[in-house]
Short mmCIF file of C-alpha atoms in Angstrom, two decimals:
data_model
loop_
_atom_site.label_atom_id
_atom_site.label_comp_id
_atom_site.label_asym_id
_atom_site.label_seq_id
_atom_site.Cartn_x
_atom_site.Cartn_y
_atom_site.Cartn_z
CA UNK A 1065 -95.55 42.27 -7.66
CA UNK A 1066 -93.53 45.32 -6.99
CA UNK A 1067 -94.90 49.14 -7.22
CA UNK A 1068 -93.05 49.74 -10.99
CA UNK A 1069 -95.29 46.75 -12.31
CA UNK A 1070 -98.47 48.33 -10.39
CA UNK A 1071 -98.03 51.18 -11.81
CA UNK A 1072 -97.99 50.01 -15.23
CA UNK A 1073 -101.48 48.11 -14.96
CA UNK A 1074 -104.45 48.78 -16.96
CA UNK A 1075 -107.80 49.35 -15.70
CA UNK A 1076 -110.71 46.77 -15.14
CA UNK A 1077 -114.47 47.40 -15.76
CA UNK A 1078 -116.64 46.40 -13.01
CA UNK A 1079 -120.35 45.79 -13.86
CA UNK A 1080 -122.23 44.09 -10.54
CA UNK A 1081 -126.03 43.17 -10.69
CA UNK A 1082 -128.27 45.78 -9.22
CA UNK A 1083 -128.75 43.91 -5.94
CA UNK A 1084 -127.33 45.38 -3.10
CA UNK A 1085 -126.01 42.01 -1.52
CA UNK A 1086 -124.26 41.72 -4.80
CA UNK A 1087 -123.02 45.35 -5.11
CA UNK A 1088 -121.16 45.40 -1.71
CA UNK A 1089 -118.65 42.62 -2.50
CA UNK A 1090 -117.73 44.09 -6.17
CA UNK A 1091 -117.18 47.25 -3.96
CA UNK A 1092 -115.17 45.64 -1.47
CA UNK A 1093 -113.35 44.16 -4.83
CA UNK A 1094 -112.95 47.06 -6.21
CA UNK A 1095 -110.82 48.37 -3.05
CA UNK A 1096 -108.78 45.79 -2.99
CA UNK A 1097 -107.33 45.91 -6.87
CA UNK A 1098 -107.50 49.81 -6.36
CA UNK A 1099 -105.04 49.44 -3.11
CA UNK A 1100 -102.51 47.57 -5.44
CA UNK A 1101 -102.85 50.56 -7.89
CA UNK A 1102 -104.99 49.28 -10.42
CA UNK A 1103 -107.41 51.46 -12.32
CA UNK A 1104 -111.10 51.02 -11.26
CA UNK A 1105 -114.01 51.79 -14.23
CA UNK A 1106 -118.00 51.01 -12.77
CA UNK A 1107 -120.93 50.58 -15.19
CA UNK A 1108 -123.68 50.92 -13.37
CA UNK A 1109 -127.28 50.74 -13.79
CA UNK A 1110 -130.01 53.25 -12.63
CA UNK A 1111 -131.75 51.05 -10.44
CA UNK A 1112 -130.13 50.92 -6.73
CA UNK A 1113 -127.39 53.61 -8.15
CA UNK A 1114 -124.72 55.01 -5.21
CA UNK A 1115 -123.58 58.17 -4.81
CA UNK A 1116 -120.15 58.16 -6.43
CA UNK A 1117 -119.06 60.47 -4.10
CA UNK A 1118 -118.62 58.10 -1.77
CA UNK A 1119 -116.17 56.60 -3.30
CA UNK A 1120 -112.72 57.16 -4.04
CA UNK A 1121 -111.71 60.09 -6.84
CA UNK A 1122 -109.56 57.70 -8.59
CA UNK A 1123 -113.00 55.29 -9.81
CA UNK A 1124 -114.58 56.40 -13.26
CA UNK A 1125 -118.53 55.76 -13.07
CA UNK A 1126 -121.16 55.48 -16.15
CA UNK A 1127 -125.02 54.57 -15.73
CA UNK A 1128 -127.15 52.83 -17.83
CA UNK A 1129 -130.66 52.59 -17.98
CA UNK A 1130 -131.78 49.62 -16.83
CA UNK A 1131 -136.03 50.01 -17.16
CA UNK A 1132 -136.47 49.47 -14.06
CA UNK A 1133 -135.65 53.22 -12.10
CA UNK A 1134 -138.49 53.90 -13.93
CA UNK A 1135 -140.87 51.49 -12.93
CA UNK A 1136 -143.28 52.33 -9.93
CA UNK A 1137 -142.95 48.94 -9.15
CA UNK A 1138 -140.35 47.21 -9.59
CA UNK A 1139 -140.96 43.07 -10.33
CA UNK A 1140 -141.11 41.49 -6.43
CA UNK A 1141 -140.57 38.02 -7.33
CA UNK A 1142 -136.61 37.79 -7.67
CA UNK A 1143 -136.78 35.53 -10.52
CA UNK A 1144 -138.78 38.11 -13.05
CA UNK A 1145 -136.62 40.77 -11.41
CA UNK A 1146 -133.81 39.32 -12.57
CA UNK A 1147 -135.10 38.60 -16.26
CA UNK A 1148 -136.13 41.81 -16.84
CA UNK A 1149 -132.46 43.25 -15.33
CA UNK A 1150 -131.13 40.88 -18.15
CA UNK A 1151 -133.47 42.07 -20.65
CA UNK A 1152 -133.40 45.71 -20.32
CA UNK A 1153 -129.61 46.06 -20.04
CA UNK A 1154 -127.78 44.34 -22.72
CA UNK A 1155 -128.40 46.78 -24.92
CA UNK A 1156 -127.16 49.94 -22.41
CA UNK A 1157 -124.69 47.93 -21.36
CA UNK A 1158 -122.71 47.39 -25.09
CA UNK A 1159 -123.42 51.14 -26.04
CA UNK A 1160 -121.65 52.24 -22.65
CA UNK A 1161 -119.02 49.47 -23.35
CA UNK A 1162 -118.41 50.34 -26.88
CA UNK A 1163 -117.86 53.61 -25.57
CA UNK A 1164 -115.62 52.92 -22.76
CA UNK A 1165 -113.20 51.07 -25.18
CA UNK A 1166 -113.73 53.59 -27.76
CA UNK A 1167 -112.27 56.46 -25.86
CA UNK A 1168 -109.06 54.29 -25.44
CA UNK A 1169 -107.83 55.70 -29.10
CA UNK A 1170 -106.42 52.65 -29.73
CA UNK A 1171 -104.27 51.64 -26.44
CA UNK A 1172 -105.84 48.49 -25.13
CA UNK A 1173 -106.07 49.53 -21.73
CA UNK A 1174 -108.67 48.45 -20.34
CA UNK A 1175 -107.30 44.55 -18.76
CA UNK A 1176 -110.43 42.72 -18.48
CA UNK A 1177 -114.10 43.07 -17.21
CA UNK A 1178 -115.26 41.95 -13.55
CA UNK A 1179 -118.72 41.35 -13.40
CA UNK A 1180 -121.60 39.13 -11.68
CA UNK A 1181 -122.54 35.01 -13.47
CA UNK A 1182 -126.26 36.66 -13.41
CA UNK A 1183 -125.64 38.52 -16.01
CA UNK A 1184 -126.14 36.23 -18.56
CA UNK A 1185 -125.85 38.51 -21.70
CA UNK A 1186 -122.45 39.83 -20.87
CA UNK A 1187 -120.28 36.71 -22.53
CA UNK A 1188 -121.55 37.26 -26.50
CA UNK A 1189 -120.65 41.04 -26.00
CA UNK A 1190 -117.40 40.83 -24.01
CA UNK A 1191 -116.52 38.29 -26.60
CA UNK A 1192 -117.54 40.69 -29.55
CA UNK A 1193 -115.16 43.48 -27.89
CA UNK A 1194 -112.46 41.18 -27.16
CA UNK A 1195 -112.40 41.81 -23.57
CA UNK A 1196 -111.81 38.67 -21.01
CA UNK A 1197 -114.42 38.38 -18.23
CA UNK A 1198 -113.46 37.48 -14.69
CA UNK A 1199 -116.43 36.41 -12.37
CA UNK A 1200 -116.99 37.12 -8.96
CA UNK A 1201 -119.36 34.65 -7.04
CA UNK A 1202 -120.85 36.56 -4.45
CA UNK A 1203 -122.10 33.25 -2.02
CA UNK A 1204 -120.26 30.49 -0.98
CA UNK A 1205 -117.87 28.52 -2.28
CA UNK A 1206 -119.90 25.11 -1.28
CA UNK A 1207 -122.81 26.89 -3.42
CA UNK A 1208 -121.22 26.84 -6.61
CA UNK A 1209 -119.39 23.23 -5.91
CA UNK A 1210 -123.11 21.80 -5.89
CA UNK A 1211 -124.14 24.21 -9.03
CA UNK A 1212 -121.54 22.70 -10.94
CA UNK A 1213 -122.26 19.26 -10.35
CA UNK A 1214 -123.65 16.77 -11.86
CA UNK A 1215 -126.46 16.00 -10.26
CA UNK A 1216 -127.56 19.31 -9.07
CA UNK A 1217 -131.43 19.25 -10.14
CA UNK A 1218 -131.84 16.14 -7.73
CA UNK A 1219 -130.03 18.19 -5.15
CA UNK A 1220 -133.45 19.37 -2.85
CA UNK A 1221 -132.40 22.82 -2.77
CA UNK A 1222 -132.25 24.13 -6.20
CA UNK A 1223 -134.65 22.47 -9.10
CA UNK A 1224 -136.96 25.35 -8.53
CA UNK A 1225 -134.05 27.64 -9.56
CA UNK A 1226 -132.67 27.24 -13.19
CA UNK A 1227 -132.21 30.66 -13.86
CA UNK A 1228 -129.20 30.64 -10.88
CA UNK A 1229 -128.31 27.14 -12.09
CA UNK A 1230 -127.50 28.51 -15.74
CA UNK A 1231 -124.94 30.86 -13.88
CA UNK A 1232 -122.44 28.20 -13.91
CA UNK A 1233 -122.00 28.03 -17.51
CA UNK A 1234 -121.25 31.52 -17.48
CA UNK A 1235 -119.03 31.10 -14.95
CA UNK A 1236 -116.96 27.92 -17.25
CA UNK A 1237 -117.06 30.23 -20.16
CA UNK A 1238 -114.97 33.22 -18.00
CA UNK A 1239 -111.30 33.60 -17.98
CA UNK A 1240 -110.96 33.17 -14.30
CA UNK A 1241 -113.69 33.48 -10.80
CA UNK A 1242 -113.24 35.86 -7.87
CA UNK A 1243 -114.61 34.14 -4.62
CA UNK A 1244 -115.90 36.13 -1.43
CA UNK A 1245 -113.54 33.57 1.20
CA UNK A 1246 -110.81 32.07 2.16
CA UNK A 1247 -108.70 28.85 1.97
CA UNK A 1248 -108.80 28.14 5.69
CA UNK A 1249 -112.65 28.30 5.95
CA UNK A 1250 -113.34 26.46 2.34
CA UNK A 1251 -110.58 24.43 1.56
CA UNK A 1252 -112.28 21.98 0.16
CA UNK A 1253 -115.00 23.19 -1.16
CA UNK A 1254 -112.61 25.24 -3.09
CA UNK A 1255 -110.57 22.47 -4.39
CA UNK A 1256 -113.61 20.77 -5.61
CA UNK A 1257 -115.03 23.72 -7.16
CA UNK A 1258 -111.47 24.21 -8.80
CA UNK A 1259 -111.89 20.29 -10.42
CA UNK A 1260 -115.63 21.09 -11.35
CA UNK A 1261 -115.00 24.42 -13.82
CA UNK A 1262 -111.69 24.24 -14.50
CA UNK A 1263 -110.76 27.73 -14.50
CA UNK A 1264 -108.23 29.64 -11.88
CA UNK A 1265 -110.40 30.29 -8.85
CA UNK A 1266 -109.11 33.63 -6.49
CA UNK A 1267 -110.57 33.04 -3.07
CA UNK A 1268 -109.25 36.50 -1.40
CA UNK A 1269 -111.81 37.23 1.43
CA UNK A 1270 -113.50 38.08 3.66
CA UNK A 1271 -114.46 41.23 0.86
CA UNK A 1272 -115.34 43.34 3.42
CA UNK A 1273 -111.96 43.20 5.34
CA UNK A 1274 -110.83 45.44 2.38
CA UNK A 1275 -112.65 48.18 3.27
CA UNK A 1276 -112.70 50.88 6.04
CA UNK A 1277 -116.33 51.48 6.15
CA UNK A 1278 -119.98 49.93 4.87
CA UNK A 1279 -120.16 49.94 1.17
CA UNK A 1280 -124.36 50.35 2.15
CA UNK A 1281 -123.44 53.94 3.18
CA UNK A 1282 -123.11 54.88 -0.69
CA UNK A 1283 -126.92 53.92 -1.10
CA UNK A 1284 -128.47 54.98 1.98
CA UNK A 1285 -126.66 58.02 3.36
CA UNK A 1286 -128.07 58.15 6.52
CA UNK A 1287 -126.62 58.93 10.18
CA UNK A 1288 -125.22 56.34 12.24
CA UNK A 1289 -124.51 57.86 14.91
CA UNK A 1290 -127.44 57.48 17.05
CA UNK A 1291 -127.23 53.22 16.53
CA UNK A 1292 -123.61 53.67 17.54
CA UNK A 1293 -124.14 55.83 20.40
CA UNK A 1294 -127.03 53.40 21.83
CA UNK A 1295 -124.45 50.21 20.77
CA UNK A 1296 -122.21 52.04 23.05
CA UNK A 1297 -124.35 52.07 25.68
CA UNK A 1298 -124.57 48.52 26.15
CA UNK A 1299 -122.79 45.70 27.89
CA UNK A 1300 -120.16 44.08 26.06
CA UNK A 1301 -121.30 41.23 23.91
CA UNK A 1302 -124.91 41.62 24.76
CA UNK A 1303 -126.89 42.64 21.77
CA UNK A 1304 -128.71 40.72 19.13
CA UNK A 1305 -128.45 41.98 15.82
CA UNK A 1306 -131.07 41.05 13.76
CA UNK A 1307 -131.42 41.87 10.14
CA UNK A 1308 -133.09 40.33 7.29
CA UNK A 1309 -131.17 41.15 4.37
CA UNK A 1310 -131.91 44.05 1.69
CA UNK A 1311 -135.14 41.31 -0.31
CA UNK A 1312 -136.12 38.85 1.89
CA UNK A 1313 -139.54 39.13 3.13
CA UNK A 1314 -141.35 37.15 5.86
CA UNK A 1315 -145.12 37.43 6.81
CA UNK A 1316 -147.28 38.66 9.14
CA UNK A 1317 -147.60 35.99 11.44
CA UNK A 1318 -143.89 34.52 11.24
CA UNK A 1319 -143.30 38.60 12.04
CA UNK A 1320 -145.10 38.26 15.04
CA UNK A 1321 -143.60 35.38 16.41
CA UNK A 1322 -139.61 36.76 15.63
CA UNK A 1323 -140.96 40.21 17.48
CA UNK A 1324 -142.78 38.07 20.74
CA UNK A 1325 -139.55 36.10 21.19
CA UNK A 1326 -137.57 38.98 20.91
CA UNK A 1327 -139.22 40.21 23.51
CA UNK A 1328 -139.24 37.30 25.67
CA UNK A 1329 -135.73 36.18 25.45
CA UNK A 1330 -135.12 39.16 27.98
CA UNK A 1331 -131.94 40.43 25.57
CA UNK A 1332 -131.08 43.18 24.31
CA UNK A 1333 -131.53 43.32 20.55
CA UNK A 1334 -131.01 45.82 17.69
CA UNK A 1335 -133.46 44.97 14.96
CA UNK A 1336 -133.20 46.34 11.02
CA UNK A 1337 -137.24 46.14 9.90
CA UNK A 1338 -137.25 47.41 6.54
CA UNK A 1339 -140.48 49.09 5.42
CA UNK A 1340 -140.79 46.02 3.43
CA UNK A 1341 -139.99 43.38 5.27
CA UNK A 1342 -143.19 41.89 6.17
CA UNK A 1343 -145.15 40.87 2.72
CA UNK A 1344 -148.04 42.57 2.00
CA UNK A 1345 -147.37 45.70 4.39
CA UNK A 1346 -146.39 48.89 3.44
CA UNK A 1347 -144.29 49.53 7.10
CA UNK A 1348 -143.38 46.51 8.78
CA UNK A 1349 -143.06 48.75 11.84
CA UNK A 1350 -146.54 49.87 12.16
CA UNK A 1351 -147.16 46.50 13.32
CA UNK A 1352 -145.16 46.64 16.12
CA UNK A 1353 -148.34 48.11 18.29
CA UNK A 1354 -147.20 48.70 21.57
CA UNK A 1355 -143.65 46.53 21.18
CA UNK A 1356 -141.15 49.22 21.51
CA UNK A 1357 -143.47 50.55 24.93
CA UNK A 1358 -142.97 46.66 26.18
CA UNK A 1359 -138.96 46.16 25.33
CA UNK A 1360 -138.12 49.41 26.58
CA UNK A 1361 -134.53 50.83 25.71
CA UNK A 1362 -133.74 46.72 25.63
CA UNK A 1363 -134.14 46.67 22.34
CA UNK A 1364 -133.62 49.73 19.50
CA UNK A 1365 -135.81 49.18 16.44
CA UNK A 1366 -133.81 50.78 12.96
CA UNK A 1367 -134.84 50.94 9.27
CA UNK A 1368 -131.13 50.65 8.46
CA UNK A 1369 -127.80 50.05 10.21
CA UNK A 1370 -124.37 50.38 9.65
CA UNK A 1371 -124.01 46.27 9.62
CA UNK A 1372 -120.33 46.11 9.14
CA UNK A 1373 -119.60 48.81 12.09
CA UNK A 1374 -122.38 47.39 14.10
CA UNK A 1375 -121.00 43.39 13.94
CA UNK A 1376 -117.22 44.84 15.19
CA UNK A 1377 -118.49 46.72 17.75
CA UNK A 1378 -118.08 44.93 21.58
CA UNK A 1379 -121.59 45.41 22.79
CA UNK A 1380 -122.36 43.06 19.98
CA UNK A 1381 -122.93 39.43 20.91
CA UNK A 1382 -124.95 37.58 18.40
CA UNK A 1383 -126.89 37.98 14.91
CA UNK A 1384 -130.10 36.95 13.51
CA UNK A 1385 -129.42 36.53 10.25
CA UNK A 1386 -131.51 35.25 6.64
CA UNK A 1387 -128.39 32.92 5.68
CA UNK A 1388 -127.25 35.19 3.06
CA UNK A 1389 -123.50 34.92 2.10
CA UNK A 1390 -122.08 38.75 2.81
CA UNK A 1391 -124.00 38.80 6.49
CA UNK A 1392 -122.63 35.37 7.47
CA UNK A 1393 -119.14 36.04 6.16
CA UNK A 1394 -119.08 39.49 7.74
CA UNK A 1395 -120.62 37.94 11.03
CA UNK A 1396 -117.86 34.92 11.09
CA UNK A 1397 -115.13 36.59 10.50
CA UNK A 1398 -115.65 39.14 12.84
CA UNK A 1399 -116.42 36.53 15.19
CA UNK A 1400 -120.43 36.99 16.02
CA UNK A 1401 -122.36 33.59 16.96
CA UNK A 1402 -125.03 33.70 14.22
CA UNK A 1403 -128.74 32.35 14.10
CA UNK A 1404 -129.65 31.48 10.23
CA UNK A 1405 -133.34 31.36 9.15
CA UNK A 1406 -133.28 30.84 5.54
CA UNK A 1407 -135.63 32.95 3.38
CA UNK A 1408 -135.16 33.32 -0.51
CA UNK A 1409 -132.76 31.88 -1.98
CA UNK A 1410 -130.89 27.94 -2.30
CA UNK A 1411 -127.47 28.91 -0.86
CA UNK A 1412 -128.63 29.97 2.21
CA UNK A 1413 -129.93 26.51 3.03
CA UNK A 1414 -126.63 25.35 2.15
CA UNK A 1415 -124.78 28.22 4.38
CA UNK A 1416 -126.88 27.67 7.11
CA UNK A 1417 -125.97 24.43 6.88
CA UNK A 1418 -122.46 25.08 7.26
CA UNK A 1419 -122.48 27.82 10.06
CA UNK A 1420 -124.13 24.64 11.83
CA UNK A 1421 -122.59 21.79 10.99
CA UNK A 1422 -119.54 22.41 9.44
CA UNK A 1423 -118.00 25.18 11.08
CA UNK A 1424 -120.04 24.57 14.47
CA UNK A 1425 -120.85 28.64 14.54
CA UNK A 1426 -124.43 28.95 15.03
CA UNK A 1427 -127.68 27.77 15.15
CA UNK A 1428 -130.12 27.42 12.71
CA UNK A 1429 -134.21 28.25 12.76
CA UNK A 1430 -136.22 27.09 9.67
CA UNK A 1431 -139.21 29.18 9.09
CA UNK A 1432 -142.06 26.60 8.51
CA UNK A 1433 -144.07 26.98 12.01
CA UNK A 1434 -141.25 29.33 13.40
CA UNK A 1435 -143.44 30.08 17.00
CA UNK A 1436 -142.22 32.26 19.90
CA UNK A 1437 -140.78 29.91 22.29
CA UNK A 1438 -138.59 28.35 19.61
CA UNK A 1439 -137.08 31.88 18.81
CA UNK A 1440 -136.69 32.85 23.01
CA UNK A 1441 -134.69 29.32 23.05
CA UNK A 1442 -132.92 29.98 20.02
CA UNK A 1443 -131.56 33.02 21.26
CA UNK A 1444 -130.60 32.22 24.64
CA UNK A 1445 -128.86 29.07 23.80
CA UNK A 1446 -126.72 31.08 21.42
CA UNK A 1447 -126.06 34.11 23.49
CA UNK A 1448 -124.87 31.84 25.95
CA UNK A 1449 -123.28 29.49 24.06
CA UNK A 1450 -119.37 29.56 25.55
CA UNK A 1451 -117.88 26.71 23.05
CA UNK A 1452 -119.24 28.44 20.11
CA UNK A 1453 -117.21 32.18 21.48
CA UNK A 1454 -114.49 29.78 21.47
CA UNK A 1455 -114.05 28.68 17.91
CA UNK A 1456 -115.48 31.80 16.71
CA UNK A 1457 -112.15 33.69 18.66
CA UNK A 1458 -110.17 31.23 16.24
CA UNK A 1459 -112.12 32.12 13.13
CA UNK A 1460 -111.75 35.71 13.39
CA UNK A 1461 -107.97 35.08 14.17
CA UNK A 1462 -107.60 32.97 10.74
CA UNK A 1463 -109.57 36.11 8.52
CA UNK A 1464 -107.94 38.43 10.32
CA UNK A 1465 -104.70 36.92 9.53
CA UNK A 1466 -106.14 35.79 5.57
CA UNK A 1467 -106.16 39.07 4.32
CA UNK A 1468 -102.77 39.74 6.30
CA UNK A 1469 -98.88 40.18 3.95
CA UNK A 1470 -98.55 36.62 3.85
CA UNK A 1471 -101.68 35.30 4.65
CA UNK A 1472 -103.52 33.45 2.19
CA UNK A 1473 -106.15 35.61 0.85
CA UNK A 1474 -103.63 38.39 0.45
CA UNK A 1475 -101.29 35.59 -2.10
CA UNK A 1476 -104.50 34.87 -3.81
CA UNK A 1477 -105.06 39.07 -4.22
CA UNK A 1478 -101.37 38.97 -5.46
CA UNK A 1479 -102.11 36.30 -8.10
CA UNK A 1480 -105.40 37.58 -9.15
CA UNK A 1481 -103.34 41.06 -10.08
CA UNK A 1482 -101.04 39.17 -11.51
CA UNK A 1483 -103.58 37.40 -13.33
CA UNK A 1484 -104.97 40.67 -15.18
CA UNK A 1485 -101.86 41.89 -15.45
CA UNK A 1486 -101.48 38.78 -17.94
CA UNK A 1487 -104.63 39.43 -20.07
#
């Protein structure tokens, strides 16, 4: 499409769920229609707000309340989190759309609106507005293909999840689906997914290729320098990075055991404990008695870190990862060996899975009777693992080359432009 037609483009709303794992990609998404000159509009809700200034001038920004800012606890189980999300915003969210279109005076220009499947209210009042809703699936492809089939509730992974199930119906009842990858790493999983809902499917990732820096620096505006420096300080592709996700909670004994064969493995490590990572404690890291004393400057023990800065960096050989979508995409395509240990939810069964199996890219720890010596093995077979560098050299190649002029995530960006340039 040339610059003239660009130029003449209307804006898109973009309303993500207030999860940070599902935040980052519409951010990423929202960089890559913005570089192609089309108008960017956020709602937002309270809970797990950015700062807008971190963000380009060009994107418009309204909150909502959302009941939960204002709780002192916010629901822990992700299910009832989830429901009350739902509950609490539907009406916010139609005053703060009604608004949005009203200011338009009458020139439909606003193209379509971009939001998350888990928002379940969003089709009865995009429909009451008019306005065409494009999903964006923030897991993997191979997730959805087995949420849209058939015979899903016998599938092992996911009867205990209907609320996530439902999300494919929302997804049928959209005008199109934004996926976080790329033909060359889902090809058929794509296709299939294409044959299940029956809608135009725009793979255009990896998401975070679109953007210069961590979208996670708009919530937590903290200094990275220090992790950098100490990064920097360390031989080239010999640190584990090890991080958990922004939910997912272990205990106190499987906390233990990831900490002692840390430790034991001999290599260096940089670790993300979030206060809350360990159920039931306040600050994970006051358990670590006398841990950082024993590892030394081996290992460098963060609340936060910069994950897309710290997974291109060279000193950077390997990941510990929960199996979620946005680590293991970021972690592939940047080529970093990853170990998955599943947490929370289905589809990172199904990605670990993959990074194991499919793609050969990883290992894979389950955390029923996770003990020491299994995570010191773990880790040294990957960190050593020379075949696995190999292939992972090709895959960063391929996403490198995806989101390329020509390649085929930056077509599918072309077409998806094209696409709300149509509605």
């Amino acid at each position: 499409m040339d610059r003239d037609g660009m130029k003449k483009m209307k804006k898109v709303i973009l309303y993500p769920l207030s999860a940070i794992g599902h935040m980052n990609p519409m951010f990423h998404v929202a960089e890559a229609l913005n570089s192609k000159g089309i108008s960017i509009t956020f709602i937002l809700t309270k809970y797990n707000s950015p700062n807008p200034s971190s963000f380009s001038t060009d994107y418009s920004f309204h909150f909502i309340d959302d009941g939960i800012a204002a709780m002192e606890t916010p629901p822990s189980n992700p299910v009832a989190f989830l429901a009350a999300l739902n509950s609490n915003s539907r009406q916010p969210f139609r005053d703060c759309l009604e608004s949005i279109l009203g200011s338009e005076k009458g020139e439909k220009s606003v193209a379509c609106l971009i939001t998350d499947p888990l928002w379940v209210f969003t089709r009865a009042i995009s429909e009451e507005f008019g306005l065409p809703r494009i999903m964006l699936h923030t897991s993997t492809a191979a997730d959805l293909v087995i949420l849209s089939s058939p015979d899903v509730l016998q599938h092992d992974d996911y009867p205990v999840f209907p609320e996530i199930i439902a999300m494919v119906e929302e997804v049928k009842a959209s005008s199109g689906l934004i996926c976080n990858s790329y033909e060359e790493l889902e090809g058929p999983s794509l296709n299939t997914l294409r044959q299940n809902i029956n809608i135009p499917v725009f793979p255009i990732g990896p998401l975070h290729k679109y953007s210069k820096t961590s979208a996670t620096s708009s919530f937590l505006l903290k200094d990275k320098t220090p992790i950098i420096k100490w990064l920097d300080n360390q031989p080239p592709k010999s640190v584990l990075y090890v991080s958990f996700g922004s939910i997912a909670t272990i205990n106190k004994a499987e906390f233990e055991e990831i900490a002692c064969g840390l430790a034991n493995s001999n290599q260096p490590f940089l670790w993300v404990i979030r206060p809350d990572l360990v159920h039931g404690s306040e600050n994970s890291q006051l358990l670590l008695e006398d841990f950082e004393e024993k590892v030394g400057e081996r290992g460098r023990i963060v609340t936060w870190a910069p994950q897309q800065e710290v997974l291109t960096h060279t000193a950077v050989g390997g990941a510990f990862i929960h199996g979620g979508w946005n680590s293991a995409m970021e972690s592939i395509s940047e080529g970093v060996p990853v170990i998955c240990m599943p947490c929370l939810f289905p589809d990172q069964k199904t990605i670990a899975r993959h990074v194991t199996d499919v793609w050969r890219v990883g290992l894979r720890v389950d955390r029923g009777g996770i003990e020491r010596g299994q995570v010191e093995e773990v880790i040294k077979r990957l960190m050593g693992d020379q075949e696995i560098r190999e292939r992972l050299d090709e895959f960063k190649g391929t996403a490198d080359k995806c989101v390329s002029h020509g390649g085929s995530s930056y077509e599918s960006l072309e077409k998806l432009c094209s696409f709300i340039l149509s509605l």
